[in-house]
C-alpha positions as semicolon CSV with decimal commas, in nm:
position;residue;x (nm);y (nm);z (nm)
1;M;-0,526;12,508;-0,019
2;F;-0,691;12,290;0,246
3;D;-0,808;12,310;0,614
4;T;-0,578;12,082;0,815
5;L;-0,836;12,028;1,097
6;G;-1,095;11,928;0,833
7;L;-0,845;11,663;0,679
8;I;-0,775;11,523;1,032
9;C;-1,144;11,492;1,084
10;M;-1,185;11,338;0,746
11;V;-0,917;11,086;0,809
12;W;-1,105;10,982;1,156
13;W;-1,441;10,952;0,998
14;C;-1,267;10,715;0,741
15;M;-1,097;10,517;0,988
16;M;-1,423;10,485;1,179
17;L;-1,619;10,400;0,889
18;F;-1,402;10,135;0,745
19;H;-1,180;9,895;0,930
20;P;-0,831;9,894;0,785
21;S;-0,830;9,532;0,684
22;D;-1,139;9,639;0,473
23;A;-1,015;9,950;0,279
24;D;-0,692;10,121;0,238
25;I;-0,821;10,441;0,058
26;C;-1,110;10,670;0,191
27;C;-1,198;10,966;-0,041
28;T;-1,432;11,262;0,014
29;G;-1,590;11,476;-0,232
30;S;-1,914;11,506;-0,451
31;Q;-2,000;11,176;-0,602
32;E;-2,036;11,349;-0,918
33;S;-1,675;11,433;-0,921
34;P;-1,497;11,311;-1,275
35;I;-1,201;11,177;-1,051
36;T;-1,292;10,825;-0,941
37;N;-1,128;10,502;-0,845
38;V;-0,822;10,649;-0,675
39;N;-0,561;10,394;-0,604
40;M;-0,237;10,392;-0,406
41;N;0,041;10,174;-0,480
42;W;0,260;10,223;-0,167
43;R;0,546;10,021;-0,277
44;K;0,628;10,245;-0,572
45;M;0,477;10,549;-0,408
46;E;0,219;10,588;-0,695
47;L;-0,095;10,776;-0,693
48;S;-0,355;10,673;-0,988
49;W;-0,715;10,752;-1,043
50;E;-0,973;10,759;-1,330
51;S;-1,125;11,059;-1,480
52;S;-1,444;11,059;-1,705
53;N;-1,306;11,415;-1,859
54;N;-0,990;11,405;-2,046
55;F;-0,822;11,724;-1,848
56;S;-0,480;11,828;-1,974
57;N;-0,340;11,885;-1,644
58;Y;-0,355;11,768;-1,272
59;K;-0,199;11,868;-0,945
60;C;-0,127;11,620;-0,680
61;T;0,000;11,697;-0,330
62;I;0,105;11,447;-0,056
63;T;0,120;11,488;0,314
64;N;0,167;11,316;0,644
65;G;0,089;11,600;0,856
66;D;0,445;11,702;0,898
67;V;0,574;11,714;0,555
68;E;0,403;11,806;0,232
69;Y;0,512;11,715;-0,125
70;L;0,349;11,877;-0,435
71;L;0,368;11,764;-0,789
72;D;0,270;12,048;-0,989
73;K;0,083;11,977;-1,346
74;V;0,111;11,639;-1,433
75;N;-0,052;11,542;-1,786
76;S;-0,201;11,207;-1,686
77;P;-0,402;11,080;-1,411
78;L;-0,079;10,930;-1,242
79;C;0,144;11,102;-0,974
80;R;0,469;10,942;-0,889
81;F;0,615;11,082;-0,568
82;S;0,972;11,071;-0,513
83;V;1,070;10,816;-0,235
84;Q;1,317;11,066;-0,123
85;Q;1,061;11,239;0,065
86;D;1,089;11,122;0,445
87;M;0,726;11,001;0,458
88;P;0,680;10,669;0,624
89;V;0,361;10,523;0,443
90;H;0,263;10,307;0,732
91;E;0,186;10,591;0,958
92;G;-0,084;10,690;0,698
93;L;-0,093;10,973;0,414
94;L;-0,343;11,240;0,285
95;F;-0,358;11,295;-0,092
96;F;-0,513;11,578;-0,271
97;I;-0,606;11,570;-0,646
98;E;-0,699;11,896;-0,832
99;V;-0,765;12,016;-1,160
100;P;-0,614;12,368;-1,207
101;N;-0,814;12,642;-1,295
102;T;-1,152;12,446;-1,192
103;N;-1,342;12,348;-0,855
104;I;-1,277;12,003;-0,920
105;S;-1,085;11,812;-0,642
106;K;-1,053;11,489;-0,471
107;N;-0,938;11,449;-0,100
108;C;-0,825;11,115;0,002
109;S;-0,653;10,949;0,296
110;F;-0,462;10,627;0,293
111;T;-0,448;10,400;0,599
112;P;-0,280;10,045;0,563
113;G;-0,475;9,757;0,616
114;G;-0,400;9,457;0,830
115;I;-0,455;9,341;1,194
116;N;-0,346;9,611;1,447
117;G;-0,016;9,529;1,607
118;S;0,098;9,273;1,351
119;A;0,370;9,520;1,189
120;I;0,730;9,457;1,311
121;E;0,875;9,666;1,606
122;N;1,194;9,801;1,707
123;F;1,362;9,825;1,359
124;S;1,722;9,922;1,330
125;C;1,997;9,880;1,088
126;V;2,386;9,932;1,132
127;I;2,678;9,928;0,873
128;Y;2,997;9,795;0,962
129;N;3,335;9,670;0,803
130;I;3,275;9,905;0,518
131;S;3,005;9,707;0,320
132;L;2,803;9,490;0,553
133;M;2,479;9,568;0,687
134;N;2,278;9,408;0,970
135;C;1,910;9,501;1,035
136;T;1,703;9,353;1,309
137;W;1,336;9,361;1,443
138;Q;1,078;9,199;1,651
139;A;0,764;9,052;1,558
140;G;0,448;9,235;1,612
141;R;0,276;9,145;1,939
142;G;-0,072;9,123;1,766
143;A;0,071;8,905;1,488
144;P;-0,052;8,560;1,432
145;G;0,173;8,269;1,522
146;D;0,241;8,148;1,150
147;T;0,321;8,523;1,057
148;Q;0,635;8,543;0,847
149;Y;0,827;8,872;0,761
150;F;1,019;8,975;0,458
151;L;1,251;9,289;0,427
152;Y;1,346;9,494;0,124
153;W;1,553;9,813;0,078
154;Q;1,593;10,055;-0,206
155;N;1,875;10,308;-0,235
156;L;1,700;10,633;-0,333
157;I;1,916;10,703;-0,639
158;G;1,840;10,391;-0,823
159;D;1,476;10,228;-0,855
160;N;1,554;9,867;-0,788
161;E;1,438;9,720;-0,459
162;M;1,662;9,439;-0,308
163;E;1,521;9,176;-0,094
164;C;1,719;9,032;0,192
165;E;2,022;8,818;0,118
166;L;2,029;8,613;0,443
167;Y;1,741;8,613;0,692
168;M;1,815;8,561;1,062
169;K;1,551;8,361;1,253
170;D;1,428;8,330;1,601
171;E;1,358;8,005;1,785
172;N;1,022;7,964;1,589
173;G;1,170;8,000;1,257
174;R;1,028;8,371;1,213
175;N;1,269;8,605;1,035
176;T;1,349;8,863;1,272
177;G;1,671;9,023;1,094
178;C;1,883;9,029;0,793
179;R;2,256;9,047;0,664
180;F;2,344;9,259;0,341
181;K;2,672;9,230;0,157
182;N;2,831;9,489;-0,062
183;V;2,623;9,784;0,064
184;R;2,725;10,126;-0,073
185;I;2,630;10,446;0,065
186;E;2,541;10,627;-0,252
187;S;2,294;10,864;-0,138
188;D;2,193;11,019;0,191
189;K;1,888;10,816;0,239
190;A;1,732;10,461;0,178
191;R;1,388;10,331;0,226
192;F;1,337;10,008;0,411
193;L;1,020;9,798;0,379
194;V;0,907;9,496;0,604
195;N;0,594;9,326;0,509
196;G;0,418;9,016;0,628
197;S;0,227;8,737;0,531
198;S;-0,014;8,494;0,716
199;K;-0,248;8,223;0,596
200;N;-0,552;8,372;0,745
201;S;-0,473;8,726;0,813
202;Q;-0,379;9,054;0,655
203;I;-0,053;9,170;0,815
204;Q;0,041;9,520;0,843
205;F;0,356;9,643;0,656
206;Y;0,644;9,885;0,823
207;D;0,856;10,122;0,630
208;A;1,130;10,374;0,754
209;Y;1,357;10,620;0,578
210;I;1,717;10,595;0,711
211;E;2,020;10,814;0,625
212;L;2,271;10,530;0,582
213;Y;2,583;10,752;0,666
214;K;2,435;10,792;1,021
215;I;2,428;10,408;1,086
216;E;2,772;10,346;0,964
217;I;3,012;10,222;1,234
218;L;3,355;10,361;1,097
219;T;3,647;10,114;1,126
220;P;3,965;10,208;1,299
221;P;4,220;10,448;1,121
222;L;4,493;10,253;0,907
223;N;4,878;10,254;0,925
224;I;4,929;10,381;1,259
225;N;5,309;10,451;1,331
226;V;5,497;10,589;1,665
227;N;5,822;10,744;1,637
228;C;5,986;10,830;1,955
229;S;6,308;11,049;1,977
230;R;6,589;10,931;2,212
231;D;6,606;11,261;2,405
232;P;6,312;11,366;2,652
233;G;6,096;11,538;2,431
234;G;5,811;11,351;2,274
235;C;5,662;11,091;2,029
236;I;5,500;11,179;1,684
237;I;5,206;10,956;1,626
238;T;5,076;10,922;1,268
239;W;4,795;10,748;1,092
240;Q;4,571;10,744;0,794
241;Q;4,195;10,784;0,780
242;P;3,962;10,477;0,784
243;H;3,859;10,336;0,465
244;T;3,496;10,406;0,387
245;S;3,284;10,326;0,074
246;H;3,167;10,673;-0,011
247;M;3,397;10,927;0,196
248;K;3,753;11,021;0,069
249;K;3,797;11,371;0,219
250;A;4,036;11,386;0,526
251;K;3,882;11,708;0,646
252;C;3,564;11,512;0,719
253;F;3,716;11,315;0,997
254;E;3,785;11,373;1,378
255;Y;3,997;11,142;1,574
256;E;4,034;11,043;1,938
257;L;4,357;10,901;2,081
258;S;4,375;10,690;2,417
259;I;4,719;10,651;2,583
260;Q;4,780;10,454;2,903
261;D;5,075;10,406;3,126
262;K;5,129;10,038;3,107
263;D;5,345;9,990;3,433
264;K;5,091;10,156;3,646
265;P;4,855;9,941;3,853
266;K;4,512;9,857;3,692
267;E;4,336;10,061;3,976
268;E;4,565;10,383;3,926
269;K;4,543;10,364;3,532
270;K;4,425;10,690;3,382
271;D;4,290;10,686;3,019
272;H;4,455;11,011;2,853
273;R;4,219;11,103;2,576
274;V;4,255;11,385;2,335
275;G;4,073;11,483;2,015
276;V;4,253;11,556;1,684
277;R;4,135;11,701;1,363
278;N;4,446;11,608;1,147
279;N;4,636;11,284;1,097
280;T;4,920;11,377;1,333
281;Y;4,981;11,409;1,714
282;E;5,286;11,478;1,923
283;F;5,279;11,301;2,261
284;Q;5,496;11,558;2,479
285;N;5,464;11,350;2,796
286;Y;5,690;11,076;2,675
287;N;5,889;10,919;2,935
288;K;6,148;10,663;2,798
289;K;6,164;10,467;3,113
290;K;5,800;10,397;3,059
291;K;5,574;10,183;2,824
292;Y;5,244;10,291;2,689
293;I;4,957;10,149;2,522
294;L;4,800;10,360;2,234
295;K;4,445;10,330;2,043
296;I;4,279;10,563;1,799
297;R;3,918;10,587;1,673
298;A;3,752;10,791;1,416
299;R;3,409;10,977;1,370
300;G;3,257;11,225;1,107
301;K;3,319;11,585;1,139
302;S;3,024;11,748;0,927
303;C;3,011;11,580;0,587
304;L;2,802;11,267;0,521
305;L;2,964;11,057;0,795
306;S;2,841;10,935;1,126
307;S;2,910;11,151;1,422
308;I;2,931;10,848;1,658
309;W;3,267;10,715;1,741
310;G;3,383;10,403;1,557
311;E;3,579;10,114;1,656
312;W;3,918;10,138;1,821
313;S;4,208;10,043;1,694
314;E;4,422;9,749;1,816
315;P;4,640;9,836;2,112
316;I;5,001;9,933;2,011
317;E;5,267;9,956;2,271
318;F;5,546;10,208;2,241
319;G;5,821;10,324;2,488
320;Q;6,118;10,158;2,637
321;G;6,000;10,085;2,988
322;K;6,187;9,966;3,282
323;D;6,534;9,777;3,247
324;Y;6,451;9,427;3,398
325;F;6,739;9,257;3,218
326;I;6,971;9,265;3,533
327;F;6,686;9,150;3,775
328;A;6,591;8,875;3,537
329;I;6,975;8,758;3,534
330;L;7,033;8,770;3,898
331;F;6,669;8,606;3,930
332;L;6,807;8,309;3,710
333;I;7,106;8,256;3,871
334;A;6,953;8,252;4,220
335;L;6,699;8,008;4,078
336;G;6,984;7,775;3,932
337;T;7,153;7,776;4,255
338;I;6,869;7,655;4,470
339;S;6,766;7,396;4,202
340;V;7,119;7,253;4,174
341;T;7,127;7,245;4,590
342;L;6,778;7,070;4,591
343;L;6,889;6,820;4,323
344;Q;7,192;6,738;4,515
345;Y;7,003;6,692;4,810
346;C;6,748;6,476;4,681
347;L;7,011;6,262;4,535
348;F;7,214;6,228;4,861
349;K;6,902;6,150;5,035
350;R;6,792;5,880;4,791
351;Y;7,137;5,669;4,746
352;C;7,348;5,769;5,040
353;S;7,353;5,789;5,432
354;F;7,610;5,822;5,729
355;K;7,544;5,459;5,805
356;S;7,649;5,367;5,461
357;I;7,952;5,585;5,437
358;L;8,091;5,461;5,800
359;A;7,989;5,094;5,794
360;P;8,164;4,882;6,077
361;I;8,451;4,657;5,991
362;P;8,297;4,286;5,975
363;Q;8,439;4,039;6,244
364;P;8,498;3,652;6,219
365;R;8,216;3,444;6,326
366;D;8,249;3,258;6,658
367;K;8,124;2,925;6,594
368;L;8,084;2,862;6,964
369;N;7,859;3,162;7,004
370;V;7,627;3,083;6,728
371;S;7,279;3,243;6,810
372;T;7,089;2,909;6,729
373;D;7,338;2,716;6,933
374;E;7,344;2,948;7,229
375;D;6,968;2,889;7,254
376;I;7,034;2,519;7,267
377;Q;7,329;2,550;7,474
378;T;7,134;2,782;7,709
379;K;6,851;2,505;7,752
380;Y;7,100;2,226;7,815
381;V;7,306;2,437;8,079
382;S;6,981;2,500;8,255
383;L;6,896;2,139;8,311
384;P;6,977;2,000;8,643
385;K;7,305;1,806;8,665
386;K;7,410;1,532;8,904
387;S;7,723;1,604;9,083
388;C;8,009;1,315;9,088
389;I;8,347;1,265;9,175
390;E;8,589;1,124;8,947
391;E;8,874;0,961;9,133
392;V;9,167;0,872;8,932
393;A;9,429;0,594;9,027
394;I;9,762;0,616;8,901
395;V;9,941;0,265;8,877
396;E;10,303;0,239;8,829
397;E;10,473;-0,070;8,723
398;M;10,740;-0,160;8,957
399;T;11,053;-0,350;8,815
């Protein structure tokens, strides 16, 4: 229908002739062609034109070089292309308008306008907790400082375009992310569009087609139960599939179990993992004297489910483990004995002593040997004394 090399040359020529901020549509063909004023509404994926002749049928083709989409025989100068075609418009598109059974045609290229490098970068989205979706991006490196971005997304089954409900902003107040609630995966693809605005410049837009089920992080499996037999045998582990908004078939899920020996030292612990296709697993290496930790996660196996492993379930402990009861009793007894002994020792040391228990019997006080008098007497005795002789005469009366 057309020469691909010639079309590439045509696109290059248009880009060199017109700056992207000056023109979005560049067409080639005879100036006398009845097909004129070709216009592209990239928000609705509509191609329109004017025709000086009332042709009964037209044929439209759109391509981005890798994918081609053909609308055969439209009866008006308007072609609506399904947005289900994975053709990001911001990368540029080629259009071909033909009148069947004639030589009349128009070849056009669409190149989005705006400052180079002003479109967002590193766009990504993730669906979690069944119905919540986060999308993030970075501002274009060539975007002016006052650039603000706005996100829209469209579930391809419906025609309604939904704007972001809650924007996430950076330190400069620029929108760099969005949170959506009540998201339902109703089709395999959705179109995301982020355009920008600036007071003095035209900002390039960005669009992407994303398969929603591929960005969903599955929640953990539900109602996990472990039933271990008393005899040395095994444990039966059962669970239910995680809840999703769009997939109910049990055969579409695959599971991974992680079982660890809790009693082993951290450096010796080995994560025993096993893949399971159904909702039951028999753990045959069960030892009733040990305690185990169990976690389960899920992912899609075929069907419209993400093939990336989802979130782990909360750890579940099972098994009897070692009997520490006797050791605990003995430890408590020893601890109590030591505590009582220490308490008695402290009380004894605080309030009692051998001196107070064996105190000497008090003696009568010797008044002649009072300590204060002794000093005085000592001083007095130490004074020099004169020696004298006392003579005593005895007189007797004589009758």
